[in-house]
Coordinates of C-alpha atoms and ligand atoms in Angstrom, one line a residue:
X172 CA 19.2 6.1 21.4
X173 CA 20.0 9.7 20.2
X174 CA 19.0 12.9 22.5
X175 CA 16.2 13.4 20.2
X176 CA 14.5 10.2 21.0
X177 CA 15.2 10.7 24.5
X178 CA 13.9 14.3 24.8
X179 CA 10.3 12.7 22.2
X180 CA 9.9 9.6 25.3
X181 CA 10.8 12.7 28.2
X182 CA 7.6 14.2 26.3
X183 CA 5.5 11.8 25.7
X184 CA 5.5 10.6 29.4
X185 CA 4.5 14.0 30.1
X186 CA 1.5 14.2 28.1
X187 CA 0.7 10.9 27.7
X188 CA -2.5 11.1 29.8
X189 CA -3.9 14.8 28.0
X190 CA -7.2 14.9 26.5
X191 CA -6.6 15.3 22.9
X192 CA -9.7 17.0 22.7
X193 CA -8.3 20.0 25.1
X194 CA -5.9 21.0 22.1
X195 CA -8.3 22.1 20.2
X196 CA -8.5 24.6 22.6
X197 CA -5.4 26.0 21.0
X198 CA -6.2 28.7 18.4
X199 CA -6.3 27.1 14.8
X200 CA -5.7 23.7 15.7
X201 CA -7.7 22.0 12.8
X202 CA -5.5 24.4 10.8
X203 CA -2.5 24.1 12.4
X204 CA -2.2 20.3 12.2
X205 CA -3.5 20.4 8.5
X206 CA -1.5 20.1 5.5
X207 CA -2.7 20.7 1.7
X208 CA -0.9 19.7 -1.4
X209 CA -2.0 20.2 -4.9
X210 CA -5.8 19.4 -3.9
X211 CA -5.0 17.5 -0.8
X212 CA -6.1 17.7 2.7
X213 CA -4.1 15.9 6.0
X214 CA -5.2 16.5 8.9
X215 CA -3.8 15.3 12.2
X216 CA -5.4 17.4 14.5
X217 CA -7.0 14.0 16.1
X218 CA -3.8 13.2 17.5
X219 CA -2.1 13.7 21.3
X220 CA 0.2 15.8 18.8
X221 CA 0.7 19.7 19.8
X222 CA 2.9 22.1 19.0
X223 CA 6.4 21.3 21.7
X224 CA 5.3 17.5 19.9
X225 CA 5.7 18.3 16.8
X226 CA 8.7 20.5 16.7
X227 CA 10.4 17.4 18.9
X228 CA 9.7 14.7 15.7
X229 CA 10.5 17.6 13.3
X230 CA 14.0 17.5 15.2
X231 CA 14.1 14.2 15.2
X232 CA 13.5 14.1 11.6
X233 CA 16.0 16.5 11.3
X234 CA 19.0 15.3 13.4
X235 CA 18.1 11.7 11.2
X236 CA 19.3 13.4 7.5
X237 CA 15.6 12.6 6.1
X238 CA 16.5 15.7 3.9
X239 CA 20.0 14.2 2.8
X240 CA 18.5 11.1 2.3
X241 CA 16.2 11.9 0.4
X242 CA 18.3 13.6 -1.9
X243 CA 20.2 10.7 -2.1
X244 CA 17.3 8.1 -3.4
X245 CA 16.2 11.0 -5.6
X246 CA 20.3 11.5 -7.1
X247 CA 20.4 7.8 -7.6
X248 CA 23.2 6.9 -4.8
X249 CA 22.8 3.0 -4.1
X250 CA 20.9 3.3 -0.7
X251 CA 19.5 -0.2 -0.5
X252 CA 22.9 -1.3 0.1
X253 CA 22.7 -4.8 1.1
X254 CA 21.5 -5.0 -2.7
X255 CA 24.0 -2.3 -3.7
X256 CA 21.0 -0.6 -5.5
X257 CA 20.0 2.5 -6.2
X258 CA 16.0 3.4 -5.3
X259 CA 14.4 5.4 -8.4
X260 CA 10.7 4.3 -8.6
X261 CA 10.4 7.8 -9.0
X262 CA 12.5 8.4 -12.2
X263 CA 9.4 6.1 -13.9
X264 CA 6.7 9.0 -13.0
X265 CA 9.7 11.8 -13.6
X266 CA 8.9 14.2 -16.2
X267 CA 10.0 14.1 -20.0
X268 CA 12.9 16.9 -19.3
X269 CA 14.5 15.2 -16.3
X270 CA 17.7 14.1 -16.1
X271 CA 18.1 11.4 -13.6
X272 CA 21.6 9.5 -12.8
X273 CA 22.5 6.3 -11.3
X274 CA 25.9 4.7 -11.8
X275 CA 26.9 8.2 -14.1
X276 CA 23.9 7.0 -16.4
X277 CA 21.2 9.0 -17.9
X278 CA 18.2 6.2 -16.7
X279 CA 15.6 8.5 -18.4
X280 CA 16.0 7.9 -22.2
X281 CA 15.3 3.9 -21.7
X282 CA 12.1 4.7 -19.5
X283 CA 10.6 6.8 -22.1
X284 CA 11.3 4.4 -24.1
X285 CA 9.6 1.4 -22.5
X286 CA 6.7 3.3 -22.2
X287 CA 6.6 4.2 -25.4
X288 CA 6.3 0.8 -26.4
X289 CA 3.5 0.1 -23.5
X290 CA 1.3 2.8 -24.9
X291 CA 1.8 2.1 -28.4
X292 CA 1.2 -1.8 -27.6
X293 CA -1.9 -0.7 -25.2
X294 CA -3.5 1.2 -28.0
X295 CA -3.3 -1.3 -30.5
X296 CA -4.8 -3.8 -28.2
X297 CA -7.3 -2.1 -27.2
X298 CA -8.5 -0.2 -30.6
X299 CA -8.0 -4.3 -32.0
X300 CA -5.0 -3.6 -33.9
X301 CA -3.4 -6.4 -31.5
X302 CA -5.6 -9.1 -32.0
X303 CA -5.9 -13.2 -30.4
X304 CA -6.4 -16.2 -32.2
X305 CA -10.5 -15.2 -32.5
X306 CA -10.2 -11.6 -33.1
X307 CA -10.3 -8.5 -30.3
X308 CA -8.3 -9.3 -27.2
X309 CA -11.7 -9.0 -24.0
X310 CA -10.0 -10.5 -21.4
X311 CA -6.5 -9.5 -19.8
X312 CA -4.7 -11.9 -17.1
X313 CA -2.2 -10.6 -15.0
X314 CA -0.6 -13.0 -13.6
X315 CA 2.1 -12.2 -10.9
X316 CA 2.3 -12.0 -7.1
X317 CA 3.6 -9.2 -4.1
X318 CA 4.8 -6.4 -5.9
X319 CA 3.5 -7.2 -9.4
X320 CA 0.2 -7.9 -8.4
X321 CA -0.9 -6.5 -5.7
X322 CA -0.2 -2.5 -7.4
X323 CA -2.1 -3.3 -10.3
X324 CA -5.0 -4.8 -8.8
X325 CA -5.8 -2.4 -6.4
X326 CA -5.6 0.3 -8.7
X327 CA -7.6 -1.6 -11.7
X328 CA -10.1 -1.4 -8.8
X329 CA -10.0 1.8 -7.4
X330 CA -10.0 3.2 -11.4
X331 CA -13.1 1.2 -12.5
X332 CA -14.9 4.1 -13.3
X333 CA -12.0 5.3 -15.9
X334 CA -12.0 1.1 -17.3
X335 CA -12.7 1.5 -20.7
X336 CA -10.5 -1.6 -21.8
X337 CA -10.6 -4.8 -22.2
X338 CA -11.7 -7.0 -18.6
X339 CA -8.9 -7.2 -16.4
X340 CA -8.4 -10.4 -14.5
X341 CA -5.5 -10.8 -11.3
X342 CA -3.8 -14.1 -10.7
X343 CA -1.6 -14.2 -7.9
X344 CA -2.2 -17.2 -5.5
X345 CA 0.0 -20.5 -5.9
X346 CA -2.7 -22.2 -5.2
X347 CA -4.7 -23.6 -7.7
X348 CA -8.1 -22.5 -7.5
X349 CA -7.4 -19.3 -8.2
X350 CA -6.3 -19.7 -11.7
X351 CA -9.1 -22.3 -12.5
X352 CA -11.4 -19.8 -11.2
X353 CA -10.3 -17.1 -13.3
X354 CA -10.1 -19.4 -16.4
X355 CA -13.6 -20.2 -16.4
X356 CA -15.3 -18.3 -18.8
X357 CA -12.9 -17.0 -20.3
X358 CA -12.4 -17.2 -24.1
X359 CA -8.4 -18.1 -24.3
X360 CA -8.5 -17.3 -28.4
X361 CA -9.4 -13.6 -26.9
X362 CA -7.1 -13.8 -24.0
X363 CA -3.9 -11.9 -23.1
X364 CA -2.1 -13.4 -20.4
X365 CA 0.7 -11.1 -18.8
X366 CA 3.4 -12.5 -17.1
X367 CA 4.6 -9.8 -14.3
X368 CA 7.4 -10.7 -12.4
X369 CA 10.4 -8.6 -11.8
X370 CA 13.0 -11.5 -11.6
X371 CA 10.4 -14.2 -13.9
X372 CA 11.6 -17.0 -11.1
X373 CA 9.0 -16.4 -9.2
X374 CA 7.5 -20.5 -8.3
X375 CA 3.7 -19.2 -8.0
X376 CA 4.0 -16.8 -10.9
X377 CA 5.9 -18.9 -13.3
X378 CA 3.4 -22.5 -11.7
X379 CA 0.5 -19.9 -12.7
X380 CA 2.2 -18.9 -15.8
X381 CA 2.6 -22.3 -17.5
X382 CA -1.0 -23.2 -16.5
X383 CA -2.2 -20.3 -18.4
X384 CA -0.4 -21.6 -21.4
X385 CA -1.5 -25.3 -21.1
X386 CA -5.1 -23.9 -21.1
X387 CA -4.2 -21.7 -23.9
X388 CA -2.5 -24.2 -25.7
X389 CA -5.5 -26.7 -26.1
X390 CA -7.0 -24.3 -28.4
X391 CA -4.5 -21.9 -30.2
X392 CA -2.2 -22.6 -32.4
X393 CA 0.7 -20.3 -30.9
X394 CA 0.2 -19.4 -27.0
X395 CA 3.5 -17.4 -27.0
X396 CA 1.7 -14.7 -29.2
X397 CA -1.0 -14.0 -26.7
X398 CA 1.9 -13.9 -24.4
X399 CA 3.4 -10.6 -22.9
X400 CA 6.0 -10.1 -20.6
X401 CA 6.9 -7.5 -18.0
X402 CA 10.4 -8.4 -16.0
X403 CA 14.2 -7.0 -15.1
X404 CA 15.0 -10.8 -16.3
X405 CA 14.9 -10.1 -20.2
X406 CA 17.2 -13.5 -20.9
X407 CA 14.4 -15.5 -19.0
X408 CA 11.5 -14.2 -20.6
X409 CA 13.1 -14.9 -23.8
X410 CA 13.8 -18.0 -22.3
X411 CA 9.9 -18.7 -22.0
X412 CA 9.3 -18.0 -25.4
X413 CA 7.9 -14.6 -25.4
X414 CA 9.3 -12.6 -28.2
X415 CA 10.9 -9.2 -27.5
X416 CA 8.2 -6.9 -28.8
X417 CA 5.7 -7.9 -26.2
X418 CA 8.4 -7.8 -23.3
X419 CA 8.7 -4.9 -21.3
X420 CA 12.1 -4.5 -19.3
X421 CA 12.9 -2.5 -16.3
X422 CA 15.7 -2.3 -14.0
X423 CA 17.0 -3.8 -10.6
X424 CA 16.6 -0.2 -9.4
X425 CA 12.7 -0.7 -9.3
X426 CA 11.9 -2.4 -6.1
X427 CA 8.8 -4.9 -6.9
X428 CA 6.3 -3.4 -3.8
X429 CA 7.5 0.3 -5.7
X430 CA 7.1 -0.7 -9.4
X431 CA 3.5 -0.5 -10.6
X432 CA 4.5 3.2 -12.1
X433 CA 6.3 1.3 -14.9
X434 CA 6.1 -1.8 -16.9
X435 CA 4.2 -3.8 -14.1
X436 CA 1.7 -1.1 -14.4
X437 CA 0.9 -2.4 -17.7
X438 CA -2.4 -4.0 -16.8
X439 CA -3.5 -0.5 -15.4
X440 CA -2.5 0.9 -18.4
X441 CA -4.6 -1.5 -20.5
X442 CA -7.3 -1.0 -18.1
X443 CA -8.0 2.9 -18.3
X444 CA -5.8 3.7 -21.5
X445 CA -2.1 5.8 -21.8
X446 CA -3.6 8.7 -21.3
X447 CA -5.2 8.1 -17.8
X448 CA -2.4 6.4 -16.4
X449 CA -0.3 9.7 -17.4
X450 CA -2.8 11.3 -14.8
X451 CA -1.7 8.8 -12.4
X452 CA 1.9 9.2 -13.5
X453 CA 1.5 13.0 -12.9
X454 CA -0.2 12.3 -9.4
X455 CA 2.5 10.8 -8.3
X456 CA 5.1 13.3 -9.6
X457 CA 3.2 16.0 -7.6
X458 CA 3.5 14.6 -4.6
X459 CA 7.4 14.4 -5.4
X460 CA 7.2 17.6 -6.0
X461 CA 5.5 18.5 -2.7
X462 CA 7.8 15.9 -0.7
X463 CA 11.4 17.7 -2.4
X464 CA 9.6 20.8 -1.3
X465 CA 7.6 21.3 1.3
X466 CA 9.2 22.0 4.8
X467 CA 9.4 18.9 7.0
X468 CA 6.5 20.1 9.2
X469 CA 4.3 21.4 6.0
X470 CA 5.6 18.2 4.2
X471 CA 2.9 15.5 4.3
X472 CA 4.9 12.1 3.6
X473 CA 7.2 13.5 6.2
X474 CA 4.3 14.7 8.9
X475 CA 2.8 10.7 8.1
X476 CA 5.8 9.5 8.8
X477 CA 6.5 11.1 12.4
X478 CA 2.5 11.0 12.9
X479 CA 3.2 6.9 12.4
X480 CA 6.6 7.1 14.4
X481 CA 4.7 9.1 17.4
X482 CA 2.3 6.4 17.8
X483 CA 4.0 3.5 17.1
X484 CA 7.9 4.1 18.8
X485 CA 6.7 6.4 21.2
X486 CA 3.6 5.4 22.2
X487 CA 3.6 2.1 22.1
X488 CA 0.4 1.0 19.5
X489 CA 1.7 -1.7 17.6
X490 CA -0.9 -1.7 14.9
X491 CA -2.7 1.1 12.4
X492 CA -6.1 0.4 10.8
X493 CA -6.4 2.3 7.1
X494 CA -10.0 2.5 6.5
X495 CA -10.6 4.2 3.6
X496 CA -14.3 5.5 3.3
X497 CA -13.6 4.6 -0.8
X498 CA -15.2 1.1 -1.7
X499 CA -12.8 1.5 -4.7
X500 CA -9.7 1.4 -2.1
X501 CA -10.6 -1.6 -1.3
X502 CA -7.1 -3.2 -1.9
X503 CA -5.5 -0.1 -0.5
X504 CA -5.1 -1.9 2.8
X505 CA -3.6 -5.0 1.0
X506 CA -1.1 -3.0 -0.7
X507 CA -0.1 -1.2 2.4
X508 CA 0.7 -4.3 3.8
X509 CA 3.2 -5.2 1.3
X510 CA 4.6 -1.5 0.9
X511 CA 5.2 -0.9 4.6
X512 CA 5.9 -4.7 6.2
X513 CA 8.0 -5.7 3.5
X514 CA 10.0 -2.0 3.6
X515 CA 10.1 -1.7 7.3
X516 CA 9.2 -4.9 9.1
X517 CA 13.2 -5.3 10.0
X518 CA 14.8 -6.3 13.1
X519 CA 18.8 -4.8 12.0
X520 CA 19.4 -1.3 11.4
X521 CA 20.9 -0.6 8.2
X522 CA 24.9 -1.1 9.9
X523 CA 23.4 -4.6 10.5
X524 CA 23.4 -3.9 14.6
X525 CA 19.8 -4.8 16.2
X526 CA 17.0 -2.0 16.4
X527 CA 16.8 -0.8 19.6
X528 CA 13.0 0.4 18.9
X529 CA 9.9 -1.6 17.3
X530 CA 10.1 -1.7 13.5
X531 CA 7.8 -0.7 11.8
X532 CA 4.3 -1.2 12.6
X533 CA 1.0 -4.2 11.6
X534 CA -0.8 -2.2 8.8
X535 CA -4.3 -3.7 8.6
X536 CA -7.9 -2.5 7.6
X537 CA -11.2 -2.6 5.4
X538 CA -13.1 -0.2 3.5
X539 CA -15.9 2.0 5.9
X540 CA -18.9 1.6 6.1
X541 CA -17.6 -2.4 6.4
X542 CA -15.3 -1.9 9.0
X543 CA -18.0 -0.7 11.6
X544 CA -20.0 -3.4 11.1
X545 CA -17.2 -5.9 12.0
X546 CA -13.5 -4.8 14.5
X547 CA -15.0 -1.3 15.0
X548 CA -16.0 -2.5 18.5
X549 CA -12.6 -3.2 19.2
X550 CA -11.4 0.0 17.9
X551 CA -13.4 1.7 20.3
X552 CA -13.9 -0.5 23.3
X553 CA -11.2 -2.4 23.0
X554 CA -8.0 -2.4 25.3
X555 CA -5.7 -1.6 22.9
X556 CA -5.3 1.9 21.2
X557 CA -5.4 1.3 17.4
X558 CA -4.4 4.7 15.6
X559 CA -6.9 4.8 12.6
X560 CA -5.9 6.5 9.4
X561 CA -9.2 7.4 7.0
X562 CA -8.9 8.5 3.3
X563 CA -12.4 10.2 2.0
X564 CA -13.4 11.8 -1.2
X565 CA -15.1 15.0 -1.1
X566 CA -16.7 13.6 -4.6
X567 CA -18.1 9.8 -5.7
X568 CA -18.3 8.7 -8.8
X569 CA -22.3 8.2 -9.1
X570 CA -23.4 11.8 -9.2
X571 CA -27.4 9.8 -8.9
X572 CA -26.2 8.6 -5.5
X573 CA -25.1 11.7 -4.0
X574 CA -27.0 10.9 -1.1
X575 CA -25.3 7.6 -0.6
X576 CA -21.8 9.0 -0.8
X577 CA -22.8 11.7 2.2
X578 CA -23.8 9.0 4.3
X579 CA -20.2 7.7 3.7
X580 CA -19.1 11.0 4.6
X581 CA -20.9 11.4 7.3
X582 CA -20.2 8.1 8.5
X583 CA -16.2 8.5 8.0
X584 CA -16.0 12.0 10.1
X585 CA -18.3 10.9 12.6
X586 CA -15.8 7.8 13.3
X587 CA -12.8 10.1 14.3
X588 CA -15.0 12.6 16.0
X589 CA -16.5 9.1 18.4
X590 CA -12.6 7.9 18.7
X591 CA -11.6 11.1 19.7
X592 CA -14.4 12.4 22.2
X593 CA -15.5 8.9 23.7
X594 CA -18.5 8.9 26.3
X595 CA -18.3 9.1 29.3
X596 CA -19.6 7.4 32.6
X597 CA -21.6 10.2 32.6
X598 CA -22.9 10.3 30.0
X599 CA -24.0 6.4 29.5
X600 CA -26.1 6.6 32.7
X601 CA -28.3 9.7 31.5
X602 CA -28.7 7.6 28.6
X603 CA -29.5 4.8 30.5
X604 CA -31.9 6.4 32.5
X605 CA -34.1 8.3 30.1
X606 CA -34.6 5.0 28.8
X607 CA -35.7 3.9 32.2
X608 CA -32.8 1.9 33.6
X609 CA -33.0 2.4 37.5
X610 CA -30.4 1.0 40.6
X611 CA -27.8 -1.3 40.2
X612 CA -29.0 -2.1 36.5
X613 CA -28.8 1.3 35.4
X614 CA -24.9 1.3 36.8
X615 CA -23.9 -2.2 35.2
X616 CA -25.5 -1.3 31.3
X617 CA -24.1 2.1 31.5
X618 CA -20.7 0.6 32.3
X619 CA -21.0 -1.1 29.1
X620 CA -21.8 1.5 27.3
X621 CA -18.8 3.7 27.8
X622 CA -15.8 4.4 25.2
X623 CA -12.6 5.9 26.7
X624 CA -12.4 8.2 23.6
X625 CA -8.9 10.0 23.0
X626 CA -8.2 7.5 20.6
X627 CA -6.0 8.7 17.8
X628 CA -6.8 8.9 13.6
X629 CA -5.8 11.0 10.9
X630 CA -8.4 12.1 8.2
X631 CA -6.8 12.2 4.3
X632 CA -9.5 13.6 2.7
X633 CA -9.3 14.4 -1.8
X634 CA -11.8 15.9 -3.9
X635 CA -12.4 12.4 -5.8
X636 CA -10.7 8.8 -6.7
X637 CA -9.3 9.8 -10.2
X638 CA -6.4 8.9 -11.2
X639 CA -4.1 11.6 -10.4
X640 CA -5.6 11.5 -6.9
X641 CA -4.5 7.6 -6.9
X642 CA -1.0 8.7 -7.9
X643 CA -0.7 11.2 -5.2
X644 CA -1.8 8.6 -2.5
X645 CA 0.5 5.7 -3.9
X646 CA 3.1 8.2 -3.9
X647 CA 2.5 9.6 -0.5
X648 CA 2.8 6.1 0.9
X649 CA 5.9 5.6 -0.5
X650 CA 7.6 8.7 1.1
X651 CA 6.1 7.8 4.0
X652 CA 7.4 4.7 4.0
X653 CA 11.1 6.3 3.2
X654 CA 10.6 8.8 6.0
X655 CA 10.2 5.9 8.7
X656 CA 12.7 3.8 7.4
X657 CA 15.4 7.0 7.2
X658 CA 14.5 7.4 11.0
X659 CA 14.2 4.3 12.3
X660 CA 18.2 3.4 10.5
X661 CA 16.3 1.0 8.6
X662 CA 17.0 -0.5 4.9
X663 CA 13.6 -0.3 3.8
X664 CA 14.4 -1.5 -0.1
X665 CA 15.4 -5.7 0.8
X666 CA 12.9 -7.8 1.6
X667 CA 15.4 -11.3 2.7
X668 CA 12.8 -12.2 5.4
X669 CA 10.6 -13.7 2.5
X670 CA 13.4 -16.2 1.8
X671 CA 13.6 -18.6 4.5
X672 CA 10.0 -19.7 3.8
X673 CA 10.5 -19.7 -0.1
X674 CA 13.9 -22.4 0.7
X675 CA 11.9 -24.4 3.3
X676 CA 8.7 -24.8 0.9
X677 CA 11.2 -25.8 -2.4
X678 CA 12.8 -28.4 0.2
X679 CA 9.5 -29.8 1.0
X680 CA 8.1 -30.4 -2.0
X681 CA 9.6 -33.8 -2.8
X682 CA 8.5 -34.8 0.7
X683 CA 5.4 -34.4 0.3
X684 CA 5.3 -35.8 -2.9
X685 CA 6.3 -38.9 -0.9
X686 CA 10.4 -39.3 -2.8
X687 CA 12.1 -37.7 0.3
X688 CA 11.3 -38.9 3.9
X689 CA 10.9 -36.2 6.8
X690 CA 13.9 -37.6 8.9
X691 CA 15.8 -34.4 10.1
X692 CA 12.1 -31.9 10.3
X693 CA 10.5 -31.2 13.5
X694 CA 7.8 -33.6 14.9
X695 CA 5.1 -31.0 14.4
X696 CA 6.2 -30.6 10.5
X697 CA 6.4 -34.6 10.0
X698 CA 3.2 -35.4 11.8
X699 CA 1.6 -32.5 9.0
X700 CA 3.4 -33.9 6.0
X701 CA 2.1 -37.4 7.1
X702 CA -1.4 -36.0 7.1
X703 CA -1.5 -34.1 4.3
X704 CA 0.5 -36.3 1.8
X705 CA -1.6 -37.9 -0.6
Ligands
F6P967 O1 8.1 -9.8 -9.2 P1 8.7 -11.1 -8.7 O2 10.1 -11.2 -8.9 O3 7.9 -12.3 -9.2 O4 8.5 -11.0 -7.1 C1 7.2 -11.0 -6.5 C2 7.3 -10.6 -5.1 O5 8.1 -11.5 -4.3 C3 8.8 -10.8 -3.3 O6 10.1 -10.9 -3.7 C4 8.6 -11.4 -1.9 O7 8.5 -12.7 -1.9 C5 8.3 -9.4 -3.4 O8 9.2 -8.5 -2.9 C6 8.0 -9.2 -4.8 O9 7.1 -8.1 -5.0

């Protein structure tokens, strides 16, 4: 535990029990706890954060090397290192001059190259050039999981009004009902079925993958051509038959949560076209931009980051809600998940010695208005202080339902204003009396009726869901996810908790399938695999 941490709990203590409302009685607050970036507005004025806080996690942010670290990932140096990679997701959304080393290697030239051939192969499949068996290709499957699904998807869905391909279908789920879902109806002589998997070994992807190809199979004459491939594992995917044209490499140096800016982005591509997913390309480069830039307490990955820390380290709230007031984002939340618990749900620092503080924290939520109607009680009555974090568009899409969209404004600020100002004893027996409530009744409903209030959120609010706004978010994430990781001594690029699951589940296959016995598995496991074997 470094003085900075010590002199951030010192503080914290202090003003743990302050009104965050009295801030605002501060000059400028809403102002002052703002941040803007190309279009962009954070505001964090809704938090126990003031001025002596913020300079404190600055410090800390500081006396951490978040700067040189960052410069590192950005120069290529290997810092997941119990991969011995580099990190450059972000040479995939670079721009067309940039230079960008790893290992004393130019990795620019290969990723114009790649997407070269996406776009070229994405136009001709969508103007029909790239046809199926039965003509013009209507239905795309991606079929992948984690990383190489769950990017894709959730923008697919957030970019629906920009869809102007063919129908996008995600298969992800090792279970089988999600694959026979998607089949049905579909047309497989106007199918493309993309195989996304960063190392194409992968058991639900590749159990998924060959039943796509069975399906195909009973009615065209060659599958493979109605095949495409998006991996780091270029020898496998020739492997499964997929020839090279319709392949799409990339390197070990893209983390699976951080790669839908490149091949695994493919399906998005398809979806809204090369020139959109440039936009979201160019989103995502801006908020680069802003992150290399911006002073750590004008920077807004960075100021998401310590916001996150503050709450989580410091104050002790385990979970965050995202609730973004975006039906679109519906998947954000999903996606989240993946990006932050994979990156930063680690009990070693990065010298391999335990963390000493809470990793990183349980990332859940649901689109608003939906939320309300289901865990907002909890959020506001509850014991537990959930920190909320809303993302709202000044603009919708469905200019005819203006009306709609400022109900969903309205109904997003007025969310953080309730979390924030509470009601008071007070104030639930006036309420209770004008509607006649009298005596010991009137004290027990109004008791009910009371939220605590100074309960934290940030508000990320953009002027709409396009597709350079998506990058911006994606990429904002992602630096946060950096900035917490950097300061908590974390490796946030590994993932090796996934494995001990993936070994068990391979081991009990052929007990289940009845060829192995359960001799040497717990009683709980046996009594399970008795019940469930058919
Ligand atoms: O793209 P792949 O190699 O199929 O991996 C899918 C996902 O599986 C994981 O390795 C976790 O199980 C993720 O990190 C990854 O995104």
């Amino acid at each position: 535990m470094t003085d900075k941490w010590a002199a951030l709990r010192v503080h914290q203590a202090k003003v743990a029990d302050r009104a965050i409302l009295s801030l605002f009685d501060a000059p400028n607050r809403a102002a002052d706890f703002s941040i803007r970036a190309d279009g962009m507005l954070f505001d964090a004025s809704k938090t126990n954060i003031c001025r002596e806080t913020r300079a404190l996690l600055v410090a800390l942010a500081e006396s951490s090397d978040v700067a040189g670290r960052r410069s590192a990932m950005f120069n290529g140096e290997k810092i997941n290192d119990t991969e011995g990679r580099a990190v450059l997701h972000v040479a995939l959304r670079a721009d067309d001059a940039a230079v960008i080393k790893t290992d004393g290697q130019d990795v620019m030239p290969e990723i114009r190259a790649v997407r070269g051939r996406m776009e070229a192969f994405a136009q001709d499949l969508r103007e029909g050039r790239f046809q199926g068996q039965g003509g013009k290709i209507t239905d795309v499957i991606n079929i992948g999981i984690g990383g190489s699904d769950l990017g894709p998807a959730m923008a697919v869905l957030a970019l629906a009004p920009y869809h102007d391909g063919p129908r996008m279908h995600f298969v992800s789920n090792v279970d089988g009902a999600h694959i026979s879902q998607t089949l049905q109806g579909l047309n497989p002589e106007t199918t493309l079925v993309i195989v996304a998997s960063k190392t194409f070994s992968t058991i639900e992807t590749m159990t998924n993958a060959d039943t796509a190809k069975a399906w195909m199979a009973k009615v065209v004459q060659d599958p493979g051509a109605q095949f495409a491939a998006v991996s780091t594992a270029l020898d496998k995917t020739s492997a499964y038959g997929i020839v090279p044209e319709r392949v799409f490499g990339f390197e070990d140096w893209v983390g699976g949560r951080y790669s839908m800016w490149g091949p695994i982005g493919l399906a998005l591509m398809l979806a809204i076209g090369p020139k959109a997913f440039g936009d979201f390309l160019a989103g995502g480069r801006a908020m680069d931009q802003h992150f290399l830039t911006a002073p750590l307490a004008q920077n807004m990955p960075v100021m998401l980051a310590l916001v996150g820390i503050w709450h989580n380290q410091l104050c002790g709230y385990a979970t965050r809600a995202v609730l973004p007031y975006d039906q679109r984002l519906a998947r954000l939340p999903a996606y989240l998940q993946q990006l932050e618990m994979e990156s930063n749900g680690k009990r070693v620092s990065r010298d391999g010695s335990d963390l000493t503080l809470p990793s990183g924290p349980v990332v859940w939520g649901e689109p608003g208005t939906n939320g309300q109607h289901a865990f907002y009680q909890l959020i506001h009555q509850g014991t537990r202080v959930v920190p909320c974090e809303f993302l709202v568009a000044k603009q919708g899409h469905e200019p005819d339902l203006a009306h709609q969209h400022l109900l969903l404004v309205a109904n997003c600020l007025a969310q953080s204003e309730a979390l924030m100002r509470g009601r008071s004893l007070d104030e639930a027996r006036a309420i209770m009396a004008r509607k006649g409530a009298t005596g010991d009744e009137l004290e027990r409903q109004a008791r009910h009726r009371v939220f605590p209030g100074n309960r934290p959120s940030t508000t990320l609010a953009y002027p709409q869901l396009t597709p350079f706004t998506l990058g911006q978010i994606i990429a904002l994430y992602e630096h946060r996810v950096f900035v917490e990781g950097v300061i908590l001594g974390i490796n946030s690029y590994d993932q090796w908790g996934v494995e001990l699951g993936k070994e068990l589940a391979l081991a009990l296959q052929p007990v289940l399938e009845g060829r192995v016995g359960t001799e040497g598995k717990d009683g709980s496991t046996a009594a399970l695999v008795d019940f469930l074997r058919n």
